[in-house]
mmCIF file of C-alpha atoms in Angstrom:
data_model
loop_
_atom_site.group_PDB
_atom_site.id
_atom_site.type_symbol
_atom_site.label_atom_id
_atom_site.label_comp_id
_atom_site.label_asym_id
_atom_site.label_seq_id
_atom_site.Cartn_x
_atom_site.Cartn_y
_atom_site.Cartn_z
ATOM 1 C CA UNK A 40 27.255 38.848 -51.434
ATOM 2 C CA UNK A 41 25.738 35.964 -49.954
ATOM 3 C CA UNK A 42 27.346 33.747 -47.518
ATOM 4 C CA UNK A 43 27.470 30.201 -46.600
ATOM 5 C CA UNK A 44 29.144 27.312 -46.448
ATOM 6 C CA UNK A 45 28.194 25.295 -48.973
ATOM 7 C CA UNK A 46 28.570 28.425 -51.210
ATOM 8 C CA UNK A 47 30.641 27.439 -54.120
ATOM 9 C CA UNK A 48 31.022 30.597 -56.634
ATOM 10 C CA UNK A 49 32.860 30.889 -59.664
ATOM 11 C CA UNK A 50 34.101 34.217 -58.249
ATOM 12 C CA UNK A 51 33.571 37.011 -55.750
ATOM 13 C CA UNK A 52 33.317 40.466 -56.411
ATOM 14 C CA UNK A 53 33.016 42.014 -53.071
ATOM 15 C CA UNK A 54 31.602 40.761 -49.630
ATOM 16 C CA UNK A 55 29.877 43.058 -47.344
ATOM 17 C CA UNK A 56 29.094 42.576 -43.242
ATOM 18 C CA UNK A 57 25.444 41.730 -43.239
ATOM 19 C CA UNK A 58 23.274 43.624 -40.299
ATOM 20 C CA UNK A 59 19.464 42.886 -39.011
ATOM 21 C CA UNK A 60 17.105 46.146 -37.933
ATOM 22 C CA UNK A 61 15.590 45.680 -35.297
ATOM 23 C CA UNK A 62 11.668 44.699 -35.850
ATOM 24 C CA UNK A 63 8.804 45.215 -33.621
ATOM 25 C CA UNK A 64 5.372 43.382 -33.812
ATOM 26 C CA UNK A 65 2.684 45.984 -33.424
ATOM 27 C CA UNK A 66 -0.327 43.975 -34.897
ATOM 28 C CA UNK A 67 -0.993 39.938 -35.881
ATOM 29 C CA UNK A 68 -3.626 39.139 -38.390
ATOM 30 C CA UNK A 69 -4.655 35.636 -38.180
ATOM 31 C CA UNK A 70 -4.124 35.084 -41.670
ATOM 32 C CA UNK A 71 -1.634 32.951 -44.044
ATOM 33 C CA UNK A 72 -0.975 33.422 -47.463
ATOM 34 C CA UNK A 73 2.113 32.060 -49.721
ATOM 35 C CA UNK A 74 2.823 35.442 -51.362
ATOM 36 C CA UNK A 75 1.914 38.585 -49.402
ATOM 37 C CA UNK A 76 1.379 41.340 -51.137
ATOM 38 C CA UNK A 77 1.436 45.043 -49.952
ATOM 39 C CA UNK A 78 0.475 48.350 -51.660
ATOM 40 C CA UNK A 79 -0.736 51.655 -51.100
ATOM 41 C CA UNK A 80 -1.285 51.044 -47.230
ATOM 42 C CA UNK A 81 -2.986 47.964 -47.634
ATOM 43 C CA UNK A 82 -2.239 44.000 -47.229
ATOM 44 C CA UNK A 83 -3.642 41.172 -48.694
ATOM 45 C CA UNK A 84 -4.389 37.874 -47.319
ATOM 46 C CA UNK A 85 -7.532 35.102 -48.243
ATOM 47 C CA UNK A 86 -9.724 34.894 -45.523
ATOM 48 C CA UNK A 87 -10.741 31.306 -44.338
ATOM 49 C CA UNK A 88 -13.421 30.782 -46.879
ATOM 50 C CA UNK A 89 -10.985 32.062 -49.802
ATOM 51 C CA UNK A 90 -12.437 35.647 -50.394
ATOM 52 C CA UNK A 91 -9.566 38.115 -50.428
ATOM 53 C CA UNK A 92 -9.055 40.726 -47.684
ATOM 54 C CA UNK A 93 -7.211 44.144 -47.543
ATOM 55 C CA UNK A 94 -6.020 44.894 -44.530
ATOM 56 C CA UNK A 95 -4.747 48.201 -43.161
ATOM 57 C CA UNK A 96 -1.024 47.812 -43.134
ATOM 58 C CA UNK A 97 -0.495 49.764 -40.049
ATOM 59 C CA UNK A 98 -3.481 48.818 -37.530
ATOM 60 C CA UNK A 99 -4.492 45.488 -39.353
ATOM 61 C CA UNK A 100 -8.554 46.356 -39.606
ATOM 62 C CA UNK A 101 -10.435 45.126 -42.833
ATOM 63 C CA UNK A 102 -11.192 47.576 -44.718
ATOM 64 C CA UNK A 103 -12.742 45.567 -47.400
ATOM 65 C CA UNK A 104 -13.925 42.027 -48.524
ATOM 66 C CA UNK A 105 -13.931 40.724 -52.461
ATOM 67 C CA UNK A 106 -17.250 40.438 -53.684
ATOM 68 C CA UNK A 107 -15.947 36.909 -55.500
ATOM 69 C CA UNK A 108 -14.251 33.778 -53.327
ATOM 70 C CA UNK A 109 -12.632 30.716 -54.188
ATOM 71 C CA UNK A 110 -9.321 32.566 -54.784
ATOM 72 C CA UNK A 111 -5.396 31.344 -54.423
ATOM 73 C CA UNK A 112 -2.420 34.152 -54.324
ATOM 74 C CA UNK A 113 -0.267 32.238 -56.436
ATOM 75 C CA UNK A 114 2.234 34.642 -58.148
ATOM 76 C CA UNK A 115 -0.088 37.963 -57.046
ATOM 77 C CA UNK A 116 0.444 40.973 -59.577
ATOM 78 C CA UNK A 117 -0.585 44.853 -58.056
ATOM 79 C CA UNK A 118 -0.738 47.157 -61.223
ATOM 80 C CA UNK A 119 -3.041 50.075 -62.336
ATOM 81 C CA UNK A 120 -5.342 50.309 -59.108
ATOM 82 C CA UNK A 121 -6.317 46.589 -59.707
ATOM 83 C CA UNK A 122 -4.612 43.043 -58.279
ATOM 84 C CA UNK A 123 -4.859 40.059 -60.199
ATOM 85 C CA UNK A 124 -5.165 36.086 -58.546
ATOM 86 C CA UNK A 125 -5.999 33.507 -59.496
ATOM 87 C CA UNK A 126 -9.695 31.413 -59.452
ATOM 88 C CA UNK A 127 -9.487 28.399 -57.094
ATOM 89 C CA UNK A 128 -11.081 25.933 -59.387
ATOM 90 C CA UNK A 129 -11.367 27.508 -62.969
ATOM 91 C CA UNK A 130 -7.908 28.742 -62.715
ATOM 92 C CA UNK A 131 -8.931 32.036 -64.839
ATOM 93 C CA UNK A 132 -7.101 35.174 -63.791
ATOM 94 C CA UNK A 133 -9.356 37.306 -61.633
ATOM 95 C CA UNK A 134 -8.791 40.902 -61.754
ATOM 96 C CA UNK A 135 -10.499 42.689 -58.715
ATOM 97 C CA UNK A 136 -10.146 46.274 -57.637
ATOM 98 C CA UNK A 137 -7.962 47.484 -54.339
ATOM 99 C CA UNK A 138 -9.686 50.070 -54.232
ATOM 100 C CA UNK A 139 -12.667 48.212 -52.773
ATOM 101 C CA UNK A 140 -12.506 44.498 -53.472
ATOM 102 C CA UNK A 141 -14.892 44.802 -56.542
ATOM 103 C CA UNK A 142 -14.202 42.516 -59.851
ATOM 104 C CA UNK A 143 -13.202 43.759 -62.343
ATOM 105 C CA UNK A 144 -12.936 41.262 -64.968
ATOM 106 C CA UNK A 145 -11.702 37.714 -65.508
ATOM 107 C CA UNK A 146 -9.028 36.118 -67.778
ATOM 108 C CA UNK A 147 -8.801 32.320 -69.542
ATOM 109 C CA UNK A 148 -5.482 31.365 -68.006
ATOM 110 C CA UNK A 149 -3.492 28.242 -67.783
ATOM 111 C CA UNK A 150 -3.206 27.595 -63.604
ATOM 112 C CA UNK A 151 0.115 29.632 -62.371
ATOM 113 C CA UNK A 152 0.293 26.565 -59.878
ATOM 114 C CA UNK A 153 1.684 24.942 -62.975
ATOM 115 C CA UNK A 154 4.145 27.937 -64.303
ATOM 116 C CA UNK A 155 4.173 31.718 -64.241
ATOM 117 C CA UNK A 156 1.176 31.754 -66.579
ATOM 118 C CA UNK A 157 1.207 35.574 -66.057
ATOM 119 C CA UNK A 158 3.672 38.762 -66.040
ATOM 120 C CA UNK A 159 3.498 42.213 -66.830
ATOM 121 C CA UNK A 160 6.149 44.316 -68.550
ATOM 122 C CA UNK A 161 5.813 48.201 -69.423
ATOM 123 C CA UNK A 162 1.981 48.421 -71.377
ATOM 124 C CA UNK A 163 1.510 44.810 -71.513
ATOM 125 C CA UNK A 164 0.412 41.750 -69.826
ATOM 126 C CA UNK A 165 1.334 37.906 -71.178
ATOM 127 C CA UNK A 166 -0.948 35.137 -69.956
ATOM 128 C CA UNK A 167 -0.668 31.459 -71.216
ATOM 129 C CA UNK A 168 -4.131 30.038 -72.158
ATOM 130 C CA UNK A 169 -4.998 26.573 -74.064
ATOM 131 C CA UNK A 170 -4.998 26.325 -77.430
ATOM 132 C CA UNK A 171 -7.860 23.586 -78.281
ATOM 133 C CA UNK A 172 -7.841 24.460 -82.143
ATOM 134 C CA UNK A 173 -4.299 23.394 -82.470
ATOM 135 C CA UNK A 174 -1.611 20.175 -82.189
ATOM 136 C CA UNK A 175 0.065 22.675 -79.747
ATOM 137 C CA UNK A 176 -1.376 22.959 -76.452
ATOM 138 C CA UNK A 177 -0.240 26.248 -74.949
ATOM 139 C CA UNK A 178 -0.327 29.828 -76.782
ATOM 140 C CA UNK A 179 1.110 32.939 -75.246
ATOM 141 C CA UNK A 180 -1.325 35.601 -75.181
ATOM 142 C CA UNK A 181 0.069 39.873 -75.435
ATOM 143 C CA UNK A 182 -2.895 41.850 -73.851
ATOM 144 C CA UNK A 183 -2.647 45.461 -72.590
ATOM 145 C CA UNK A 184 -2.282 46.264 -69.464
ATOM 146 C CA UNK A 185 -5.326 48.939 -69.541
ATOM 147 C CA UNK A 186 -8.286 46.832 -71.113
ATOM 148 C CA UNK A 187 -6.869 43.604 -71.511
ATOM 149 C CA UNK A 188 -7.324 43.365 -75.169
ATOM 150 C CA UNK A 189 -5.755 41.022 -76.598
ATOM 151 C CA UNK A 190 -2.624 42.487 -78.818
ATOM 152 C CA UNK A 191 -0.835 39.400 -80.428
ATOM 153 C CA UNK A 192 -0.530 35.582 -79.868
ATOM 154 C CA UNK A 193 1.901 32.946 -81.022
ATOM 155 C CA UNK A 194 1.354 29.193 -80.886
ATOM 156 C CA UNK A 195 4.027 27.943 -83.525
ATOM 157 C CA UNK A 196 5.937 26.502 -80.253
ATOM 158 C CA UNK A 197 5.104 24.758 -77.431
ATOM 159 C CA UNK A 198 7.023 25.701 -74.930
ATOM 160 C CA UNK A 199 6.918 24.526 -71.372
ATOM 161 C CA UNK A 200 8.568 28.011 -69.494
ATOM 162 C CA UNK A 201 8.628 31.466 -70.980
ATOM 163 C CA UNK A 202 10.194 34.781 -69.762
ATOM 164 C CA UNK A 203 9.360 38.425 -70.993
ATOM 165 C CA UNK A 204 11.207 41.893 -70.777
ATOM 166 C CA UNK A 205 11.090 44.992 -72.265
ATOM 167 C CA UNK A 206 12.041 44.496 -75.870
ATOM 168 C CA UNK A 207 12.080 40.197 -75.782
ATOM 169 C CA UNK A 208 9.805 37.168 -74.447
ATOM 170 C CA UNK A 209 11.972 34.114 -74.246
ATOM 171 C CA UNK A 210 10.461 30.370 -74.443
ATOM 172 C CA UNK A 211 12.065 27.110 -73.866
ATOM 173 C CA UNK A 212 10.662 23.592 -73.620
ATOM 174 C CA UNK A 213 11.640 20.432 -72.283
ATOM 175 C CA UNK A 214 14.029 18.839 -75.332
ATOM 176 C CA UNK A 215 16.468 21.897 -75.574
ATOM 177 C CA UNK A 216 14.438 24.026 -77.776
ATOM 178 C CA UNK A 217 15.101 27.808 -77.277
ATOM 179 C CA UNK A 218 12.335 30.882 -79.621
ATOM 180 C CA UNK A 219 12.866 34.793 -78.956
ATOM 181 C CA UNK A 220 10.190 36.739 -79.955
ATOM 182 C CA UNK A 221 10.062 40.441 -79.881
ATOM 183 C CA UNK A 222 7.723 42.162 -77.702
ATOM 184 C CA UNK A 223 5.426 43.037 -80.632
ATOM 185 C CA UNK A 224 5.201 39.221 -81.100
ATOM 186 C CA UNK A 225 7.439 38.549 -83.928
ATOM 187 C CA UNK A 226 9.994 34.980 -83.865
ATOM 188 C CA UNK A 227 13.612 36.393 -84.000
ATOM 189 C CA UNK A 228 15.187 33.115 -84.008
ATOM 190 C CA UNK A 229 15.142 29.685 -82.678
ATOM 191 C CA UNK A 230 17.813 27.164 -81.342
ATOM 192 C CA UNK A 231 18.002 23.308 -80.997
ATOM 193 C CA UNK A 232 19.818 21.507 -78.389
ATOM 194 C CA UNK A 233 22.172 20.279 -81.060
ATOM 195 C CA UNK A 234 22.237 24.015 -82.354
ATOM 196 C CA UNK A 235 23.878 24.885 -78.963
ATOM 197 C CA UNK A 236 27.012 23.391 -79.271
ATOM 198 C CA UNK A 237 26.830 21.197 -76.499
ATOM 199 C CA UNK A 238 25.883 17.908 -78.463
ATOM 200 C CA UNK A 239 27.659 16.282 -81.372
ATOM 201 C CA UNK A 240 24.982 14.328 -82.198
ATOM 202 C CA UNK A 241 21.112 13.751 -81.441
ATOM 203 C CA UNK A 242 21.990 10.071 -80.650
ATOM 204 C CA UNK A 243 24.362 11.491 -78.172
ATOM 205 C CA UNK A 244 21.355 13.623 -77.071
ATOM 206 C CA UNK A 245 18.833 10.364 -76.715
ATOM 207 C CA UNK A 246 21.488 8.491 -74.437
ATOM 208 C CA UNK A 247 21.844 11.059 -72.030
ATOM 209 C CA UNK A 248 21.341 9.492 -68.272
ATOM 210 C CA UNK A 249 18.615 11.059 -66.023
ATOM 211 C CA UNK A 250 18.745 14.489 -64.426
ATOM 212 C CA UNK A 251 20.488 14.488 -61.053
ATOM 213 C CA UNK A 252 18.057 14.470 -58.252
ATOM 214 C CA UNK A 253 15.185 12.234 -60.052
ATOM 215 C CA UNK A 254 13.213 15.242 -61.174
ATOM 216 C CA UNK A 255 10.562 13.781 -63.795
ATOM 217 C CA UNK A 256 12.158 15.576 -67.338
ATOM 218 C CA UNK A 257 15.266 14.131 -68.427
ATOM 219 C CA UNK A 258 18.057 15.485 -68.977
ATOM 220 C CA UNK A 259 17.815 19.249 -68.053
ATOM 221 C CA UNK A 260 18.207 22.064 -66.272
ATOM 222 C CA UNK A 261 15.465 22.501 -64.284
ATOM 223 C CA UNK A 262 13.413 25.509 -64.126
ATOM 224 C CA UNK A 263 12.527 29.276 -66.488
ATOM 225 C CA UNK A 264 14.667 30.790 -68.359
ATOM 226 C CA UNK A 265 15.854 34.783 -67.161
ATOM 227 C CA UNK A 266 15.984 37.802 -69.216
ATOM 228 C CA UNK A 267 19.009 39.731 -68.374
ATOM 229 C CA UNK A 268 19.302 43.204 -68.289
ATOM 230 C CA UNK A 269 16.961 43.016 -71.833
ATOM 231 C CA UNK A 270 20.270 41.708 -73.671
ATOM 232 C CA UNK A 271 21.089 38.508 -72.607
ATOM 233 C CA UNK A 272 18.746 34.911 -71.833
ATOM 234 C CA UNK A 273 19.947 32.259 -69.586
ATOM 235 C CA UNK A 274 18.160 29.260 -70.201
ATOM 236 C CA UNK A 275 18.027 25.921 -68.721
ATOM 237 C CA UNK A 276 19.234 22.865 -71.269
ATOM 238 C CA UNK A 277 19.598 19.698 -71.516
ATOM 239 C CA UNK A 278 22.498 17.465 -69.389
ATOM 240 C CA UNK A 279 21.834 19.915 -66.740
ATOM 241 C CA UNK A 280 23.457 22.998 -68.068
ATOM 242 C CA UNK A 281 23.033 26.576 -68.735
ATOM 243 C CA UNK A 282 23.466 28.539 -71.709
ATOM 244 C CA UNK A 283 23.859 32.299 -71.997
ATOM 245 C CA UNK A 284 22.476 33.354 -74.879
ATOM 246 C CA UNK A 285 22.501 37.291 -77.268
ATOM 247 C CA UNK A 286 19.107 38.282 -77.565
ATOM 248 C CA UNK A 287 19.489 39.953 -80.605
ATOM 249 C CA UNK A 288 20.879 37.440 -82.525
ATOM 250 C CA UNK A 289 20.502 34.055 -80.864
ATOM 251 C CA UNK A 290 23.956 33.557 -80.325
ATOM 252 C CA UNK A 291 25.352 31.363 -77.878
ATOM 253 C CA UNK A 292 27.927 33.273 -75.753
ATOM 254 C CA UNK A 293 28.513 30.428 -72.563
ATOM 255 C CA UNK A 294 27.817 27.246 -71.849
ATOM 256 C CA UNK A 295 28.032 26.308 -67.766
ATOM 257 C CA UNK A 296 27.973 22.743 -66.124
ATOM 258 C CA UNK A 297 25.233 23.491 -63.133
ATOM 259 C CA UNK A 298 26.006 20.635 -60.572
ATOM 260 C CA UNK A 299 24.579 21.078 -57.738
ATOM 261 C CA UNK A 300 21.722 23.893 -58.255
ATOM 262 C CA UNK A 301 19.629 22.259 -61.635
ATOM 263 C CA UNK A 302 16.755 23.480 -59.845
ATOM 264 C CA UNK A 303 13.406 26.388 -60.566
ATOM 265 C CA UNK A 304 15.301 29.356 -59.180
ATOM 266 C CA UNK A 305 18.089 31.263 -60.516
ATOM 267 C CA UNK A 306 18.317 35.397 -60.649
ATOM 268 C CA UNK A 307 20.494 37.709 -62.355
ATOM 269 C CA UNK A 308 22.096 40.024 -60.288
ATOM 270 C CA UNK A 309 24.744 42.543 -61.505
ATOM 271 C CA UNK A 310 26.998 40.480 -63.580
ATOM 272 C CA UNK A 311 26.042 36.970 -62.232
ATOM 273 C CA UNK A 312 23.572 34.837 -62.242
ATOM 274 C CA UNK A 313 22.714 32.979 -59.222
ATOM 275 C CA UNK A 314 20.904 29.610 -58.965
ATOM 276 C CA UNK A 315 19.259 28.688 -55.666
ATOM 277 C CA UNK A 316 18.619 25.037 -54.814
ATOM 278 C CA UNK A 317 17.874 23.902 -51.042
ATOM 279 C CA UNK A 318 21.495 22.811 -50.000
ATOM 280 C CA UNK A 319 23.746 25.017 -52.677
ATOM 281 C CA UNK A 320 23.888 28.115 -54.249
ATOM 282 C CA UNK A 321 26.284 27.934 -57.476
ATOM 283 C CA UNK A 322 27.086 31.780 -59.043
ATOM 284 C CA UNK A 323 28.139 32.005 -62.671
ATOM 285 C CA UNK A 324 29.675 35.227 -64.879
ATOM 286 C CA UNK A 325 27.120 36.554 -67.138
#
């Protein structure tokens, strides 16, 4: 259970005596990177010139440069022999091999710098690219994982934040608009802010005040929905609350106030969901 105290929960199930190990340095690699990634004895950090670099996890020797630069390790993924970043400039998903820093191939993306444009769940991989041919400017994109062939895409929504699992992909925008598709790519059901329960009225809705803390959308929860447990979606709305919400009907099953935490991050964890902001950390019943 996490402790502090500015920790305001809605209850506590348990508390436990937390405990460091002791750590030892044994090797420094002169290297930074915002999400470090490590697998199959081997760490990866961009070099100065932004070519990617495995390094051997225990002794910290290169044991092989990319063959491509201009990188960024925003929101890494390690899957299948092959790790895919992101291109510095183009912001197309680069797929090169850990094996030995080959590429491998190269994906139309939208930037992750601007959301999670990318996540992988069982045989498939969802990327977010432009859709130029349409009024909508985003379309979610179903490849496999293998050969990146592109299984399925929907554009009928555009949606600002999405969130996939196992049998659902969950995507919200910025007025309050909720669509669950299943993982074959098919719309289960959409909600409207007024839909929700929350709102009597769309005028009530249009003379809502400003989020707390200035953020530039109005009237929100900040942040991606969360796909919990492949049953249940919490996802941000409008007035700065949260909604639970049944997956496999669209029904709303809670409705929380988030004061202090309307914020990016929030996690499910057992039978709460926690939301993270840089002074709170609020926990709600799921």
């Amino acid at each position: 259970m996490i402790s502090c105290t500015l920790y305001t929960p809605e209850r506590v199930n348990g508390t436990c005596e937390a405990f460091v190990a002791p750590l030892r340095r044994f090797k420094e690699v002169n290297r930074s990177t915002p999400n470090p990634v490590v697998c199959e004895g081997k760490f990866f950090a961009l070099d100065d010139n932004d070519y990617l670099i495995a390094f051997d996890e225990r002794t910290g020797d290169i044991i092989w440069k990319s063959v491509t630069g201009d990188l960024r390790m925003v929101l890494p993924i390690v899957f299948d022999d092959r790790i895919l970043v992101e291109d510095l400039y183009t912001n197309e998903g680069v797929v090169i091999s850990i094996r030995d820093g080959s590429l491998l191939d190269r994906l139309e993306v939208i930037g992750a710098s601007a959301f999670p444009s990318w996540s992988l769940k069982g045989n498939k991989l969802f990327t977010v690219t432009s859709n130029r041919a349409s009024d909508i400017s985003e379309q979610l994109i179903c490849r496999q994982r293998d050969k990146f062939n592109i299984v399925w895409s929907y554009n009928d929504f555009s949606f600002d934040y999405y969130a996939a699992s196992d049998s659902y992909v969950l995507l919200n925008d910025s007025y309050g608009s909720v669509v669950c598709l299943s993982v074959d790519g098919q719309e289960l059901w959409r909600l409207s802010a007024i839909e929700t329960g929350l709102f009597s009225s769309q005028l009530e809705i249009d003379n809502l005040p400003d989020s707390n803390g200035g953020f530039h959308h109005l009237n929100r929860t900040i942040g991606y929905p969360i796909i919990y447990q492949d049953r249940i979606g919490v996802v941000p709305m409008l007035d700065n609350h949260l909604v639970g919400v049944d997956l496999t009907i669209g029904r709303i099953l809670w409705a929380r106030k988030v004061e202090n935490t309307h914020n990016w991050i929030r996690q499910g964890y057992w039978d709460e969901v926690y939301c993270l902001s840089s002074d709170y950390v609020e926990a709600f019943s799921l």
